[in-house]
Amino acid sequence: MDYTLAMYKSPDYESTGFELLRDRMVSVGYPHELLRYTYDPSFPTRGVVVDTSYGNLLKVDSNGNILVCCHGFHFLREGDVHFYYPNKFIQRDDTERFYILNTLFNLSETYLYACLVDFFTRCTRYANLEKGFQHGDLFMSYRSMFQDVRKAMDFIHDTGVLKEQTIKNLEKYVVKDPNIPVLLTRIKEVAKVFLATNSDYNYTEPWRSYFDLVVVDTRKPLFFADGTVLRQVDTNTGKLRIGTYTGDLQHGTVYSGGSSDIVSELLDVK
């Protein structure tokens, strides 16, 4: 379940996510020495911007002014920051270069990327270049490293590895809050309530009764843009029905995919 409804126990949950990511990176070919790294909850924070050109992690204000800059776990002094960013400013809308890690799920990958930069910077087998590392005739850019981290993140979510770990250890990872069902019931009495989650149906089924509309596998943030095909979920099997759903909202029906615009149409809201 998304952080919107589920409260996960920190730092245990982020630590498990980090270990799964780290192990995945090693399994696809990254050095086994990375297994020495363990999660440090004091380092990552929400809203960090990754500069995929130089491998830096940035904290910026709403205007793009750089407040903090670190390379791996090394925090850069003002003079070093000016070397990379002469105006101490970035164009946040340059999404080809900058990636914002703005959710709690991103904490583990933020820390993993810092670990990668730290490791390769320190490792004498690799030559430090401006935009990556050289080992023999192989060049590994900061951009490609971040892309690999993103792929690893998609892997542990898409394959259900992280969800399986969570379900097996609910008491370890999830805070059970009896006030959430009460809150949802009260909201539903006076308004329409819908759940749009990136989790799949089998992970969210017990919550169905609290919502007028349940949409799983939404693939946010894509859900808020073009979205994906809206399909019905067979609640008996958990499998998707073939074809795009084009009918009206049916009580008790679970949908998969879609977009924010489609959900608005189903709920007849603007």
PDB file of C-alpha atoms in Angstrom:
ATOM      1  CA  MET A   1       0.000   0.000   0.000  1.00  0.00           C
ATOM      2  CA  ASP A   2       1.185   3.530  -0.714  1.00  0.00           C
ATOM      3  CA  TYR A   3       2.462   5.757   2.073  1.00  0.00           C
ATOM      4  CA  THR A   4      -0.806   7.720   1.741  1.00  0.00           C
ATOM      5  CA  LEU A   5      -2.662   5.148   3.837  1.00  0.00           C
ATOM      6  CA  ALA A   6      -0.009   2.827   5.214  1.00  0.00           C
ATOM      7  CA  MET A   7       2.474   4.108   7.760  1.00  0.00           C
ATOM      8  CA  TYR A   8       5.701   2.154   7.539  1.00  0.00           C
ATOM      9  CA  LYS A   9       8.120   1.775  10.401  1.00  0.00           C
ATOM     10  CA  SER A  10      11.268   3.764   9.783  1.00  0.00           C
ATOM     11  CA  PRO A  11      14.113   3.028   9.360  1.00  0.00           C
ATOM     12  CA  ASP A  12      13.378  -0.717   9.145  1.00  0.00           C
ATOM     13  CA  TYR A  13      11.341  -0.407   5.959  1.00  0.00           C
ATOM     14  CA  GLU A  14      13.797   1.848   4.151  1.00  0.00           C
ATOM     15  CA  SER A  15      16.659  -0.386   5.255  1.00  0.00           C
ATOM     16  CA  THR A  16      14.992  -3.445   3.740  1.00  0.00           C
ATOM     17  CA  GLY A  17      14.303  -1.541   0.525  1.00  0.00           C
ATOM     18  CA  PHE A  18      17.947  -0.489   0.385  1.00  0.00           C
ATOM     19  CA  GLU A  19      19.194  -4.047   0.880  1.00  0.00           C
ATOM     20  CA  LEU A  20      16.963  -5.336  -1.908  1.00  0.00           C
ATOM     21  CA  LEU A  21      18.193  -2.576  -4.219  1.00  0.00           C
ATOM     22  CA  ARG A  22      21.832  -3.122  -3.292  1.00  0.00           C
ATOM     23  CA  ASP A  23      21.583  -6.877  -3.815  1.00  0.00           C
ATOM     24  CA  ARG A  24      19.870  -6.366  -7.161  1.00  0.00           C
ATOM     25  CA  MET A  25      22.669  -4.076  -8.331  1.00  0.00           C
ATOM     26  CA  VAL A  26      25.260  -6.700  -7.413  1.00  0.00           C
ATOM     27  CA  SER A  27      23.261  -9.420  -9.169  1.00  0.00           C
ATOM     28  CA  VAL A  28      23.334  -7.457 -12.447  1.00  0.00           C
ATOM     29  CA  GLY A  29      27.103  -6.995 -12.327  1.00  0.00           C
ATOM     30  CA  TYR A  30      28.069  -4.255  -9.877  1.00  0.00           C
ATOM     31  CA  PRO A  31      31.033  -5.000  -7.544  1.00  0.00           C
ATOM     32  CA  HIS A  32      30.393  -7.304  -4.584  1.00  0.00           C
ATOM     33  CA  GLU A  33      32.112  -4.767  -2.337  1.00  0.00           C
ATOM     34  CA  LEU A  34      28.820  -2.830  -2.377  1.00  0.00           C
ATOM     35  CA  LEU A  35      27.428  -5.462  -0.014  1.00  0.00           C
ATOM     36  CA  ARG A  36      29.500  -3.846   2.747  1.00  0.00           C
ATOM     37  CA  TYR A  37      27.243  -0.792   2.708  1.00  0.00           C
ATOM     38  CA  THR A  38      24.348  -0.676   5.166  1.00  0.00           C
ATOM     39  CA  TYR A  39      21.530   1.836   5.329  1.00  0.00           C
ATOM     40  CA  ASP A  40      22.117   5.018   7.333  1.00  0.00           C
ATOM     41  CA  PRO A  41      18.766   6.761   7.980  1.00  0.00           C
ATOM     42  CA  SER A  42      20.480  10.015   8.966  1.00  0.00           C
ATOM     43  CA  PHE A  43      21.639  10.707   5.404  1.00  0.00           C
ATOM     44  CA  PRO A  44      18.798  10.590   2.832  1.00  0.00           C
ATOM     45  CA  THR A  45      15.907  13.035   2.842  1.00  0.00           C
ATOM     46  CA  ARG A  46      12.916  13.685   0.616  1.00  0.00           C
ATOM     47  CA  GLY A  47      13.187  16.170  -2.218  1.00  0.00           C
ATOM     48  CA  VAL A  48      16.801  15.484  -3.159  1.00  0.00           C
ATOM     49  CA  VAL A  49      17.669  16.328  -6.762  1.00  0.00           C
ATOM     50  CA  VAL A  50      20.050  14.027  -8.631  1.00  0.00           C
ATOM     51  CA  ASP A  51      22.356  15.700 -11.135  1.00  0.00           C
ATOM     52  CA  THR A  52      22.853  12.816 -13.538  1.00  0.00           C
ATOM     53  CA  SER A  53      25.655  14.653 -15.341  1.00  0.00           C
ATOM     54  CA  TYR A  54      27.996  15.029 -12.361  1.00  0.00           C
ATOM     55  CA  GLY A  55      26.586  12.501  -9.900  1.00  0.00           C
ATOM     56  CA  ASN A  56      25.817  15.117  -7.258  1.00  0.00           C
ATOM     57  CA  LEU A  57      22.890  15.099  -4.845  1.00  0.00           C
ATOM     58  CA  LEU A  58      21.371  18.549  -4.381  1.00  0.00           C
ATOM     59  CA  LYS A  59      18.945  20.265  -2.068  1.00  0.00           C
ATOM     60  CA  VAL A  60      17.476  23.313  -3.761  1.00  0.00           C
ATOM     61  CA  ASP A  61      14.818  25.871  -2.897  1.00  0.00           C
ATOM     62  CA  SER A  62      11.623  26.445  -4.877  1.00  0.00           C
ATOM     63  CA  ASN A  63      13.489  28.713  -7.309  1.00  0.00           C
ATOM     64  CA  GLY A  64      16.279  26.250  -8.060  1.00  0.00           C
ATOM     65  CA  ASN A  65      18.931  27.886  -5.868  1.00  0.00           C
ATOM     66  CA  ILE A  66      21.349  25.289  -4.498  1.00  0.00           C
ATOM     67  CA  LEU A  67      21.341  25.008  -0.715  1.00  0.00           C
ATOM     68  CA  VAL A  68      23.397  21.835  -0.233  1.00  0.00           C
ATOM     69  CA  CYS A  69      25.505  19.766  -2.624  1.00  0.00           C
ATOM     70  CA  CYS A  70      27.184  16.438  -1.944  1.00  0.00           C
ATOM     71  CA  HIS A  71      29.135  13.956  -4.023  1.00  0.00           C
ATOM     72  CA  GLY A  72      28.709  10.509  -2.550  1.00  0.00           C
ATOM     73  CA  PHE A  73      28.935  11.284   1.158  1.00  0.00           C
ATOM     74  CA  HIS A  74      31.268  14.248   0.692  1.00  0.00           C
ATOM     75  CA  PHE A  75      29.559  17.610   1.177  1.00  0.00           C
ATOM     76  CA  LEU A  76      31.034  20.179  -1.175  1.00  0.00           C
ATOM     77  CA  ARG A  77      32.327  23.550  -0.018  1.00  0.00           C
ATOM     78  CA  GLU A  78      31.074  26.711  -1.696  1.00  0.00           C
ATOM     79  CA  GLY A  79      34.048  26.946  -4.047  1.00  0.00           C
ATOM     80  CA  ASP A  80      33.531  23.385  -5.244  1.00  0.00           C
ATOM     81  CA  VAL A  81      29.822  24.020  -5.741  1.00  0.00           C
ATOM     82  CA  HIS A  82      30.659  27.015  -7.951  1.00  0.00           C
ATOM     83  CA  PHE A  83      32.869  24.770 -10.094  1.00  0.00           C
ATOM     84  CA  TYR A  84      29.870  22.670 -11.073  1.00  0.00           C
ATOM     85  CA  TYR A  85      27.227  25.387 -10.830  1.00  0.00           C
ATOM     86  CA  PRO A  86      28.721  28.880 -11.377  1.00  0.00           C
ATOM     87  CA  ASN A  87      25.468  30.602 -10.429  1.00  0.00           C
ATOM     88  CA  LYS A  88      24.589  28.134  -7.652  1.00  0.00           C
ATOM     89  CA  PHE A  89      21.373  27.579  -9.571  1.00  0.00           C
ATOM     90  CA  ILE A  90      19.789  24.793 -11.607  1.00  0.00           C
ATOM     91  CA  GLN A  91      16.908  24.598 -14.045  1.00  0.00           C
ATOM     92  CA  ARG A  92      14.615  22.185 -12.230  1.00  0.00           C
ATOM     93  CA  ASP A  93      12.532  21.668 -15.348  1.00  0.00           C
ATOM     94  CA  ASP A  94      15.563  20.183 -17.133  1.00  0.00           C
ATOM     95  CA  THR A  95      14.255  16.670 -16.569  1.00  0.00           C
ATOM     96  CA  GLU A  96      16.802  15.143 -18.939  1.00  0.00           C
ATOM     97  CA  ARG A  97      19.557  16.034 -16.486  1.00  0.00           C
ATOM     98  CA  PHE A  98      17.892  16.449 -13.099  1.00  0.00           C
ATOM     99  CA  TYR A  99      15.689  13.912 -11.346  1.00  0.00           C
ATOM    100  CA  ILE A 100      13.766  14.763  -8.184  1.00  0.00           C
ATOM    101  CA  LEU A 101      13.525  12.002  -5.571  1.00  0.00           C
ATOM    102  CA  ASN A 102      10.457  13.369  -3.848  1.00  0.00           C
ATOM    103  CA  THR A 103       8.727  10.412  -2.174  1.00  0.00           C
ATOM    104  CA  LEU A 104       9.446   8.358   0.925  1.00  0.00           C
ATOM    105  CA  PHE A 105       9.927   5.315  -1.305  1.00  0.00           C
ATOM    106  CA  ASN A 106      12.863   7.190  -2.875  1.00  0.00           C
ATOM    107  CA  LEU A 107      14.878   7.328   0.363  1.00  0.00           C
ATOM    108  CA  SER A 108      16.483   3.925  -0.181  1.00  0.00           C
ATOM    109  CA  GLU A 109      17.512   4.678  -3.771  1.00  0.00           C
ATOM    110  CA  THR A 110      18.824   8.101  -2.747  1.00  0.00           C
ATOM    111  CA  TYR A 111      21.136   6.408  -0.281  1.00  0.00           C
ATOM    112  CA  LEU A 112      22.113   3.674  -2.739  1.00  0.00           C
ATOM    113  CA  TYR A 113      23.145   6.210  -5.375  1.00  0.00           C
ATOM    114  CA  ALA A 114      25.290   8.001  -2.805  1.00  0.00           C
ATOM    115  CA  CYS A 115      26.880   4.641  -1.955  1.00  0.00           C
ATOM    116  CA  LEU A 116      27.701   3.987  -5.611  1.00  0.00           C
ATOM    117  CA  VAL A 117      29.341   7.372  -6.087  1.00  0.00           C
ATOM    118  CA  ASP A 118      31.229   6.959  -2.811  1.00  0.00           C
ATOM    119  CA  PHE A 119      32.461   3.478  -3.713  1.00  0.00           C
ATOM    120  CA  PHE A 120      33.705   4.253  -7.221  1.00  0.00           C
ATOM    121  CA  THR A 121      35.295   7.520  -6.071  1.00  0.00           C
ATOM    122  CA  ARG A 122      37.309   5.654  -3.439  1.00  0.00           C
ATOM    123  CA  CYS A 123      38.072   2.506  -5.424  1.00  0.00           C
ATOM    124  CA  THR A 124      41.587   2.640  -6.894  1.00  0.00           C
ATOM    125  CA  ARG A 125      40.598   0.344  -9.767  1.00  0.00           C
ATOM    126  CA  TYR A 126      38.572   3.164 -11.292  1.00  0.00           C
ATOM    127  CA  ALA A 127      39.784   6.494 -12.631  1.00  0.00           C
ATOM    128  CA  ASN A 128      37.670   9.482 -11.599  1.00  0.00           C
ATOM    129  CA  LEU A 129      36.544  11.538 -14.575  1.00  0.00           C
ATOM    130  CA  GLU A 130      34.309  14.594 -14.698  1.00  0.00           C
ATOM    131  CA  LYS A 131      31.173  12.710 -15.657  1.00  0.00           C
ATOM    132  CA  GLY A 132      31.861   9.199 -14.467  1.00  0.00           C
ATOM    133  CA  PHE A 133      34.488   6.521 -13.963  1.00  0.00           C
ATOM    134  CA  GLN A 134      36.907   4.705 -16.266  1.00  0.00           C
ATOM    135  CA  HIS A 135      38.093   1.127 -15.820  1.00  0.00           C
ATOM    136  CA  GLY A 136      40.303  -0.053 -18.658  1.00  0.00           C
ATOM    137  CA  ASP A 137      38.358   0.491 -21.851  1.00  0.00           C
ATOM    138  CA  LEU A 138      35.033   0.681 -20.005  1.00  0.00           C
ATOM    139  CA  PHE A 139      33.413   4.013 -19.075  1.00  0.00           C
ATOM    140  CA  MET A 140      30.580   4.228 -16.578  1.00  0.00           C
ATOM    141  CA  SER A 141      28.779   7.567 -16.499  1.00  0.00           C
ATOM    142  CA  TYR A 142      26.890   8.989 -13.547  1.00  0.00           C
ATOM    143  CA  ARG A 143      23.811   8.974 -15.753  1.00  0.00           C
ATOM    144  CA  SER A 144      24.057   5.262 -16.534  1.00  0.00           C
ATOM    145  CA  MET A 145      24.597   4.480 -12.850  1.00  0.00           C
ATOM    146  CA  PHE A 146      21.449   6.358 -11.916  1.00  0.00           C
ATOM    147  CA  GLN A 147      19.517   4.624 -14.690  1.00  0.00           C
ATOM    148  CA  ASP A 148      20.635   1.291 -13.240  1.00  0.00           C
ATOM    149  CA  VAL A 149      19.426   2.337  -9.789  1.00  0.00           C
ATOM    150  CA  ARG A 150      16.059   3.326 -11.269  1.00  0.00           C
ATOM    151  CA  LYS A 151      15.807  -0.030 -13.064  1.00  0.00           C
ATOM    152  CA  ALA A 152      16.605  -1.836  -9.819  1.00  0.00           C
ATOM    153  CA  MET A 153      13.896   0.190  -8.066  1.00  0.00           C
ATOM    154  CA  ASP A 154      11.371  -0.764 -10.742  1.00  0.00           C
ATOM    155  CA  PHE A 155      12.460  -4.389 -10.413  1.00  0.00           C
ATOM    156  CA  ILE A 156      11.816  -4.725  -6.679  1.00  0.00           C
ATOM    157  CA  HIS A 157       8.407  -3.080  -7.072  1.00  0.00           C
ATOM    158  CA  ASP A 158       7.259  -4.667 -10.343  1.00  0.00           C
ATOM    159  CA  THR A 159       8.285  -8.190  -9.338  1.00  0.00           C
ATOM    160  CA  GLY A 160       6.625  -7.826  -5.942  1.00  0.00           C
ATOM    161  CA  VAL A 161       9.800  -8.616  -4.003  1.00  0.00           C
ATOM    162  CA  LEU A 162       9.375  -5.676  -1.619  1.00  0.00           C
ATOM    163  CA  LYS A 163       5.653  -6.345  -1.198  1.00  0.00           C
ATOM    164  CA  GLU A 164       6.289 -10.002  -0.374  1.00  0.00           C
ATOM    165  CA  GLN A 165       8.787  -9.002   2.302  1.00  0.00           C
ATOM    166  CA  THR A 166       6.262  -6.544   3.718  1.00  0.00           C
ATOM    167  CA  ILE A 167       3.393  -9.034   3.876  1.00  0.00           C
ATOM    168  CA  LYS A 168       5.575 -11.637   5.585  1.00  0.00           C
ATOM    169  CA  ASN A 169       6.627  -9.138   8.279  1.00  0.00           C
ATOM    170  CA  LEU A 170       3.653  -6.804   8.770  1.00  0.00           C
ATOM    171  CA  GLU A 171       4.368  -6.230  12.457  1.00  0.00           C
ATOM    172  CA  LYS A 172       7.974  -5.300  11.677  1.00  0.00           C
ATOM    173  CA  TYR A 173       7.230  -2.899   8.844  1.00  0.00           C
ATOM    174  CA  VAL A 174       3.697  -1.511   9.205  1.00  0.00           C
ATOM    175  CA  VAL A 175       2.134   0.616  11.935  1.00  0.00           C
ATOM    176  CA  LYS A 176      -1.421  -0.568  12.610  1.00  0.00           C
ATOM    177  CA  ASP A 177      -3.498   2.564  13.126  1.00  0.00           C
ATOM    178  CA  PRO A 178      -7.141   1.911  14.173  1.00  0.00           C
ATOM    179  CA  ASN A 179      -8.045   5.518  13.370  1.00  0.00           C
ATOM    180  CA  ILE A 180      -7.617   5.134   9.593  1.00  0.00           C
ATOM    181  CA  PRO A 181     -10.784   2.998   9.031  1.00  0.00           C
ATOM    182  CA  VAL A 182     -12.759   5.420  11.196  1.00  0.00           C
ATOM    183  CA  LEU A 183     -11.487   8.393   9.190  1.00  0.00           C
ATOM    184  CA  LEU A 184     -12.291   6.773   5.837  1.00  0.00           C
ATOM    185  CA  THR A 185     -15.788   5.808   6.986  1.00  0.00           C
ATOM    186  CA  ARG A 186     -16.539   9.356   8.100  1.00  0.00           C
ATOM    187  CA  ILE A 187     -15.267  10.839   4.844  1.00  0.00           C
ATOM    188  CA  LYS A 188     -17.341   8.402   2.804  1.00  0.00           C
ATOM    189  CA  GLU A 189     -20.487   9.467   4.670  1.00  0.00           C
ATOM    190  CA  VAL A 190     -20.237  12.997   3.271  1.00  0.00           C
ATOM    191  CA  ALA A 191     -18.177  12.707   0.069  1.00  0.00           C
ATOM    192  CA  LYS A 192     -16.887  10.412  -2.636  1.00  0.00           C
ATOM    193  CA  VAL A 193     -13.706   8.574  -1.744  1.00  0.00           C
ATOM    194  CA  PHE A 194     -11.415   6.787  -4.173  1.00  0.00           C
ATOM    195  CA  LEU A 195      -8.154   4.906  -3.843  1.00  0.00           C
ATOM    196  CA  ALA A 196      -5.545   5.208  -6.579  1.00  0.00           C
ATOM    197  CA  THR A 197      -2.571   3.057  -5.671  1.00  0.00           C
ATOM    198  CA  ASN A 198       0.502   1.728  -7.445  1.00  0.00           C
ATOM    199  CA  SER A 199       0.060  -1.550  -5.588  1.00  0.00           C
ATOM    200  CA  ASP A 200      -1.705  -4.453  -7.277  1.00  0.00           C
ATOM    201  CA  TYR A 201      -5.125  -5.859  -6.417  1.00  0.00           C
ATOM    202  CA  ASN A 202      -3.969  -8.693  -4.178  1.00  0.00           C
ATOM    203  CA  TYR A 203      -2.132  -6.182  -2.001  1.00  0.00           C
ATOM    204  CA  THR A 204      -5.116  -3.857  -1.532  1.00  0.00           C
ATOM    205  CA  GLU A 205      -8.203  -6.083  -1.538  1.00  0.00           C
ATOM    206  CA  PRO A 206      -9.085  -5.734   2.194  1.00  0.00           C
ATOM    207  CA  TRP A 207      -9.523  -1.952   1.748  1.00  0.00           C
ATOM    208  CA  ARG A 208     -12.272  -2.114  -0.899  1.00  0.00           C
ATOM    209  CA  SER A 209     -15.238  -1.425   1.373  1.00  0.00           C
ATOM    210  CA  TYR A 210     -13.930   2.009   2.376  1.00  0.00           C
ATOM    211  CA  PHE A 211     -13.970   3.476  -1.138  1.00  0.00           C
ATOM    212  CA  ASP A 212     -16.448   4.359  -3.851  1.00  0.00           C
ATOM    213  CA  LEU A 213     -13.782   3.593  -6.418  1.00  0.00           C
ATOM    214  CA  VAL A 214     -10.595   1.531  -6.240  1.00  0.00           C
ATOM    215  CA  VAL A 215      -7.922   1.795  -8.927  1.00  0.00           C
ATOM    216  CA  VAL A 216      -4.795  -0.364  -8.626  1.00  0.00           C
ATOM    217  CA  ASP A 217      -1.558  -0.481 -10.621  1.00  0.00           C
ATOM    218  CA  THR A 218      -1.873   3.229 -11.419  1.00  0.00           C
ATOM    219  CA  ARG A 219       1.841   3.732 -12.135  1.00  0.00           C
ATOM    220  CA  LYS A 220       1.953   7.180 -10.557  1.00  0.00           C
ATOM    221  CA  PRO A 221       3.221   9.745 -11.542  1.00  0.00           C
ATOM    222  CA  LEU A 222       2.241   8.588 -15.066  1.00  0.00           C
ATOM    223  CA  PHE A 223      -1.320   8.365 -13.722  1.00  0.00           C
ATOM    224  CA  PHE A 224      -1.465  12.170 -13.471  1.00  0.00           C
ATOM    225  CA  ALA A 225      -0.382  12.624 -17.101  1.00  0.00           C
ATOM    226  CA  ASP A 226      -1.259  10.353 -20.021  1.00  0.00           C
ATOM    227  CA  GLY A 227      -1.931   7.376 -17.784  1.00  0.00           C
ATOM    228  CA  THR A 228      -2.422   3.831 -19.070  1.00  0.00           C
ATOM    229  CA  VAL A 229      -5.280   1.673 -20.344  1.00  0.00           C
ATOM    230  CA  LEU A 230      -8.142   1.345 -17.831  1.00  0.00           C
ATOM    231  CA  ARG A 231      -9.061  -2.295 -17.295  1.00  0.00           C
ATOM    232  CA  GLN A 232     -11.333  -4.178 -14.932  1.00  0.00           C
ATOM    233  CA  VAL A 233      -9.940  -6.542 -12.315  1.00  0.00           C
ATOM    234  CA  ASP A 234     -11.632  -9.907 -11.855  1.00  0.00           C
ATOM    235  CA  THR A 235     -12.033  -9.811  -8.074  1.00  0.00           C
ATOM    236  CA  ASN A 236     -12.346 -13.605  -7.910  1.00  0.00           C
ATOM    237  CA  THR A 237      -9.022 -14.335  -9.572  1.00  0.00           C
ATOM    238  CA  GLY A 238      -7.183 -11.012  -9.291  1.00  0.00           C
ATOM    239  CA  LYS A 239      -6.468 -11.121 -13.028  1.00  0.00           C
ATOM    240  CA  LEU A 240      -7.178  -8.323 -15.495  1.00  0.00           C
ATOM    241  CA  ARG A 241     -10.027  -8.590 -17.970  1.00  0.00           C
ATOM    242  CA  ILE A 242      -9.172  -8.185 -21.641  1.00  0.00           C
ATOM    243  CA  GLY A 243      -9.942  -4.855 -23.288  1.00  0.00           C
ATOM    244  CA  THR A 244     -10.375  -1.250 -22.195  1.00  0.00           C
ATOM    245  CA  TYR A 245     -13.185  -0.484 -19.750  1.00  0.00           C
ATOM    246  CA  THR A 246     -15.618   2.072 -21.222  1.00  0.00           C
ATOM    247  CA  GLY A 247     -18.692   1.731 -19.007  1.00  0.00           C
ATOM    248  CA  ASP A 248     -20.002   3.649 -16.009  1.00  0.00           C
ATOM    249  CA  LEU A 249     -18.758   3.348 -12.448  1.00  0.00           C
ATOM    250  CA  GLN A 250     -19.975   0.129 -10.837  1.00  0.00           C
ATOM    251  CA  HIS A 251     -20.041  -0.238  -7.066  1.00  0.00           C
ATOM    252  CA  GLY A 252     -17.598  -2.873  -5.849  1.00  0.00           C
ATOM    253  CA  THR A 253     -15.716  -2.973  -9.138  1.00  0.00           C
ATOM    254  CA  VAL A 254     -11.929  -2.692  -9.041  1.00  0.00           C
ATOM    255  CA  TYR A 255     -10.068  -1.091 -11.917  1.00  0.00           C
ATOM    256  CA  SER A 256      -6.444  -1.195 -13.012  1.00  0.00           C
ATOM    257  CA  GLY A 257      -4.410   1.572 -14.641  1.00  0.00           C
ATOM    258  CA  GLY A 258      -6.225   4.564 -16.078  1.00  0.00           C
ATOM    259  CA  SER A 259      -5.465   8.200 -15.375  1.00  0.00           C
ATOM    260  CA  SER A 260      -6.619  11.040 -13.141  1.00  0.00           C
ATOM    261  CA  ASP A 261      -8.854  12.319 -15.962  1.00  0.00           C
ATOM    262  CA  ILE A 262     -10.528   8.932 -16.369  1.00  0.00           C
ATOM    263  CA  VAL A 263     -11.117   8.644 -12.616  1.00  0.00           C
ATOM    264  CA  SER A 264     -12.671  12.114 -12.582  1.00  0.00           C
ATOM    265  CA  GLU A 265     -15.069  11.032 -15.330  1.00  0.00           C
ATOM    266  CA  LEU A 266     -16.034   7.850 -13.491  1.00  0.00           C
ATOM    267  CA  LEU A 267     -16.744   9.786 -10.297  1.00  0.00           C
ATOM    268  CA  ASP A 268     -18.441  12.585 -12.255  1.00  0.00           C
ATOM    269  CA  VAL A 269     -16.259  15.230 -10.627  1.00  0.00           C
ATOM    270  CA  LYS A 270     -14.061  18.008 -11.983  1.00  0.00           C
TER     271      LYS A 270
END
